Amino acid sequence: EVQLVQSGVEVKKPGESLKISCRGSRDIFENRWIGWMRHMPGKGLEWVGRIYTGDSDTRMNPSFEGQVTISVDKSINTAYLQWNSLKDSDGAIFYCARRKMGAFYRGFDVWGQGTTVTVTS
Amino acid sequence: DIQMTQSPSTLSASVGDRVTITCRASQTINNWLAWYQQKPGKAPKLLMYEASILESGVPSRFSGSGAGTEFTLTISSLQPDDIGFYFCQQCDTYTFGQGTNVEI
């Protein structure tokens, strides 16, 4: 099955740092845009940003600029979403997803299973 | 930013019913709209892209239509396997609708 595999549940304290991951096989990951989405309880999904695995070109939702960092290690087909200092309000489920091949407006065709991040003192 | 308004938030229907979910964009997005299905504890699944193109492997009872600001996802004959959460996404700046919970 074509899939992206995300790292597991995280429980952190405010102020702590965190890096969650999204790993795929080479054939689904190489030279593709990988996006990150946030799903907060009771709200719709929000697009956080995306990264091109070939050259690490990154585009961020302005609402998340400076709050998180997206990176990729293409040698291990893994994308990351990172916080330097978590806030109480950062708790959510985060999904990675691959943008469909072709034009930018075709949606995301492969998704990870989600990583639950809980931030609590 | 482009806002997506999706309705209804919950839809209860019987097996075999024709059901329709609507997404409205706050400004024109051409046909740059995707629809997804998500089941509890599972990853979202792409159903439709460019508003009306069925993703490979998705049953033909699903269809999409619309352009500009008004879009619909239709299930022609609801099946038990179709229960789940459905949401739209505008693929210009990637905002999502709030989602629709489909129940039988």
Coordinates of C-alpha atoms in Angstrom, one line a residue:
Chain A
E1 CA 0.0 0.0 0.0
V2 CA 1.3 3.4 -0.9
Q3 CA 1.6 5.3 2.4
L4 CA 3.4 7.8 4.5
V5 CA 4.3 6.7 8.0
Q6 CA 4.3 9.3 10.7
S7 CA 6.0 9.2 14.1
G8 CA 3.9 8.4 17.2
V9 CA 2.0 10.3 19.9
E10 CA 3.8 13.1 21.6
V11 CA 3.1 14.5 25.1
K12 CA 5.1 17.6 25.8
K13 CA 5.3 20.5 28.2
P14 CA 5.0 24.2 27.2
G15 CA 8.4 25.5 26.2
E16 CA 9.7 22.1 25.1
S17 CA 11.0 21.5 21.6
L18 CA 9.5 18.8 19.3
K19 CA 10.3 17.3 15.9
I20 CA 7.8 14.9 14.3
S21 CA 8.5 12.9 11.2
C22 CA 6.9 11.6 8.1
R23 CA 8.6 8.8 6.2
G24 CA 7.9 7.3 2.8
S25 CA 9.4 4.9 0.3
R26 CA 11.7 6.4 -2.2
D27 CA 9.2 6.0 -5.1
I28 CA 6.5 8.0 -3.4
F29 CA 8.8 10.6 -1.7
E30 CA 11.4 11.5 -4.2
N31 CA 11.1 14.9 -5.9
R32 CA 7.6 15.5 -4.6
W33 CA 5.9 18.2 -2.6
I34 CA 5.1 17.1 1.0
G35 CA 2.6 19.1 2.9
W36 CA 1.8 19.3 6.6
M37 CA -1.7 19.9 7.9
R38 CA -3.0 20.7 11.4
H39 CA -6.3 19.5 12.8
M40 CA -7.4 21.0 16.0
P41 CA -10.4 19.5 17.9
G42 CA -13.7 20.8 16.6
K43 CA -12.1 22.7 13.8
G44 CA -11.4 22.1 10.1
L45 CA -8.0 21.2 8.8
E46 CA -5.4 23.9 8.3
W47 CA -2.5 23.9 5.8
V48 CA 0.7 24.5 7.7
G49 CA 3.2 24.5 4.8
R50 CA 4.9 22.3 2.2
I51 CA 8.4 21.3 1.2
Y52 CA 9.8 20.0 -2.1
T53 CA 11.8 16.9 -1.2
G54 CA 14.2 17.4 -4.1
D55 CA 15.7 20.7 -3.1
S56 CA 14.0 21.6 0.2
D57 CA 12.1 24.5 -1.3
T58 CA 9.6 25.4 1.4
R59 CA 6.3 27.4 1.3
M60 CA 4.6 28.3 4.5
N61 CA 1.1 29.3 5.4
P62 CA 1.7 32.9 6.7
S63 CA -0.2 32.0 9.9
F64 CA 2.5 29.5 10.8
E65 CA 5.6 31.4 9.7
G66 CA 8.0 31.6 12.6
Q67 CA 5.9 29.1 14.7
V68 CA 7.2 25.9 13.1
T69 CA 9.9 24.7 10.7
I70 CA 9.5 22.2 7.9
S71 CA 12.5 20.3 6.8
V72 CA 13.4 17.2 4.8
D73 CA 16.2 14.6 4.8
K74 CA 15.9 13.1 1.4
S75 CA 18.6 10.5 2.1
I76 CA 16.1 8.7 4.3
N77 CA 12.9 9.9 2.6
T78 CA 11.7 11.7 5.7
A79 CA 10.1 15.1 6.2
Y80 CA 9.9 16.9 9.5
L81 CA 7.8 19.4 11.3
Q82 CA 9.6 21.1 14.2
W83 CA 8.8 23.4 17.1
N84 CA 11.5 25.2 19.1
S85 CA 9.2 26.1 22.0
L86 CA 5.8 24.6 22.2
K87 CA 2.8 26.5 23.4
D88 CA -0.4 25.1 25.1
S89 CA -2.2 26.0 21.9
D90 CA 0.0 23.8 19.7
G91 CA -1.8 20.6 20.6
A92 CA -3.5 19.0 17.6
I93 CA -3.3 16.1 15.2
F94 CA -0.7 16.8 12.4
Y95 CA -0.9 15.1 9.1
C96 CA 1.7 14.9 6.3
A97 CA 0.5 14.4 2.8
R98 CA 2.0 14.2 -0.7
R99 CA 0.8 16.6 -3.3
K100 CA -0.6 14.8 -6.3
M101 CA 1.7 14.7 -9.4
G102 CA 1.2 17.4 -12.0
A103 CA -0.5 20.8 -11.6
F104 CA -0.4 22.4 -8.1
Y105 CA -4.2 22.3 -7.8
R106 CA -4.7 18.6 -7.8
G107 CA -4.9 17.9 -4.1
F108 CA -3.0 15.5 -1.9
D109 CA -3.1 11.9 -2.9
V110 CA -1.1 10.1 -0.2
W111 CA -1.6 10.9 3.5
G112 CA 0.1 9.8 6.7
Q113 CA -1.9 8.4 9.6
G114 CA -1.5 11.5 11.7
T115 CA 0.6 12.4 14.8
T116 CA -1.2 13.5 17.9
V117 CA 0.6 16.2 19.8
T118 CA -0.5 17.1 23.3
V119 CA 1.0 20.1 25.1
T120 CA 0.2 20.2 28.8
S121 CA 1.9 21.4 31.9
Chain B
D1 CA -7.4 34.2 2.7
I2 CA -9.9 32.1 0.9
Q3 CA -12.6 30.7 3.2
M4 CA -14.4 27.5 2.5
T5 CA -17.9 27.0 3.8
Q6 CA -19.1 23.4 3.8
S7 CA -22.6 22.1 4.5
P8 CA -24.2 20.3 6.1
S9 CA -22.1 19.6 9.1
T10 CA -23.9 16.3 9.7
L11 CA -25.9 14.3 7.2
S12 CA -28.0 11.3 8.1
A13 CA -29.3 9.2 5.2
S14 CA -30.4 5.6 4.4
V15 CA -28.6 3.1 2.4
G16 CA -29.3 3.7 -1.3
D17 CA -30.0 7.4 -0.8
R18 CA -28.5 10.1 -3.1
V19 CA -26.6 12.5 -0.9
T20 CA -25.0 15.8 -1.6
I21 CA -22.4 17.9 0.2
T22 CA -21.7 21.5 -0.7
C23 CA -18.6 23.7 -0.5
R24 CA -18.7 27.3 -1.2
A25 CA -15.5 29.4 -1.6
S26 CA -15.3 33.0 -0.6
Q27 CA -13.8 33.9 -3.9
T28 CA -13.4 32.1 -7.2
I29 CA -11.0 29.1 -7.2
N30 CA -11.6 28.0 -10.8
N31 CA -12.0 24.2 -10.4
W32 CA -9.2 23.9 -8.0
L33 CA -11.1 21.8 -5.4
A34 CA -10.5 18.4 -3.9
W35 CA -12.7 16.2 -1.8
Y36 CA -11.6 13.8 0.8
Q37 CA -13.1 11.0 2.9
Q38 CA -11.8 10.2 6.4
K39 CA -12.8 7.3 8.5
P40 CA -12.2 7.2 12.3
G41 CA -8.5 6.6 13.1
K42 CA -7.5 6.5 9.4
A43 CA -5.7 8.8 7.1
P44 CA -7.8 11.0 4.8
K45 CA -8.3 9.6 1.3
L46 CA -8.5 11.7 -1.8
L47 CA -11.8 11.2 -3.7
M48 CA -12.0 13.9 -6.3
Y49 CA -9.6 16.5 -7.6
E50 CA -10.1 19.4 -10.0
A51 CA -13.7 19.4 -8.7
S52 CA -14.9 16.6 -10.9
I53 CA -12.1 14.1 -11.6
L54 CA -12.5 10.8 -9.8
E55 CA -9.3 9.6 -8.1
S56 CA -8.2 6.2 -9.2
G57 CA -9.8 3.4 -7.3
V58 CA -12.7 5.5 -6.0
P59 CA -16.1 4.0 -6.7
S60 CA -18.1 5.6 -9.5
R61 CA -21.0 6.4 -7.2
F62 CA -19.0 9.4 -6.1
S63 CA -19.1 12.4 -8.4
G64 CA -18.2 16.0 -8.1
S65 CA -19.2 19.2 -9.9
G66 CA -18.9 22.9 -9.8
A67 CA -16.6 25.7 -10.7
G68 CA -15.9 29.2 -9.5
T69 CA -17.2 29.3 -6.0
E70 CA -19.9 26.6 -5.7
F71 CA -19.0 22.9 -5.6
T72 CA -20.8 19.7 -4.7
L73 CA -19.9 16.1 -3.9
T74 CA -22.6 13.6 -4.6
I75 CA -22.9 10.0 -3.6
S76 CA -25.4 8.5 -6.0
S77 CA -26.4 5.6 -3.8
L78 CA -25.1 5.7 -0.3
Q79 CA -23.4 2.5 0.9
P80 CA -22.6 1.4 4.5
D81 CA -18.9 1.8 3.7
D82 CA -19.4 5.4 2.9
I83 CA -19.9 6.5 6.5
G84 CA -17.2 8.9 7.6
F85 CA -16.1 12.4 7.5
Y86 CA -15.9 14.3 4.2
F87 CA -14.1 17.6 3.6
C88 CA -13.3 19.8 0.7
Q89 CA -10.0 21.7 0.1
Q90 CA -9.4 24.6 -2.2
C91 CA -6.1 24.0 -3.9
D92 CA -5.1 27.5 -4.5
T93 CA -3.9 28.3 -1.0
Y94 CA -5.1 25.0 0.5
T95 CA -7.7 26.0 3.0
F96 CA -10.3 23.3 4.0
G97 CA -14.0 23.2 4.6
Q98 CA -15.1 22.3 8.2
G99 CA -16.3 18.9 7.1
T100 CA -19.4 16.8 7.0
N101 CA -20.1 13.8 9.1
V102 CA -22.0 11.2 7.0
E103 CA -24.1 8.8 9.0
I104 CA -26.5 6.0 8.1

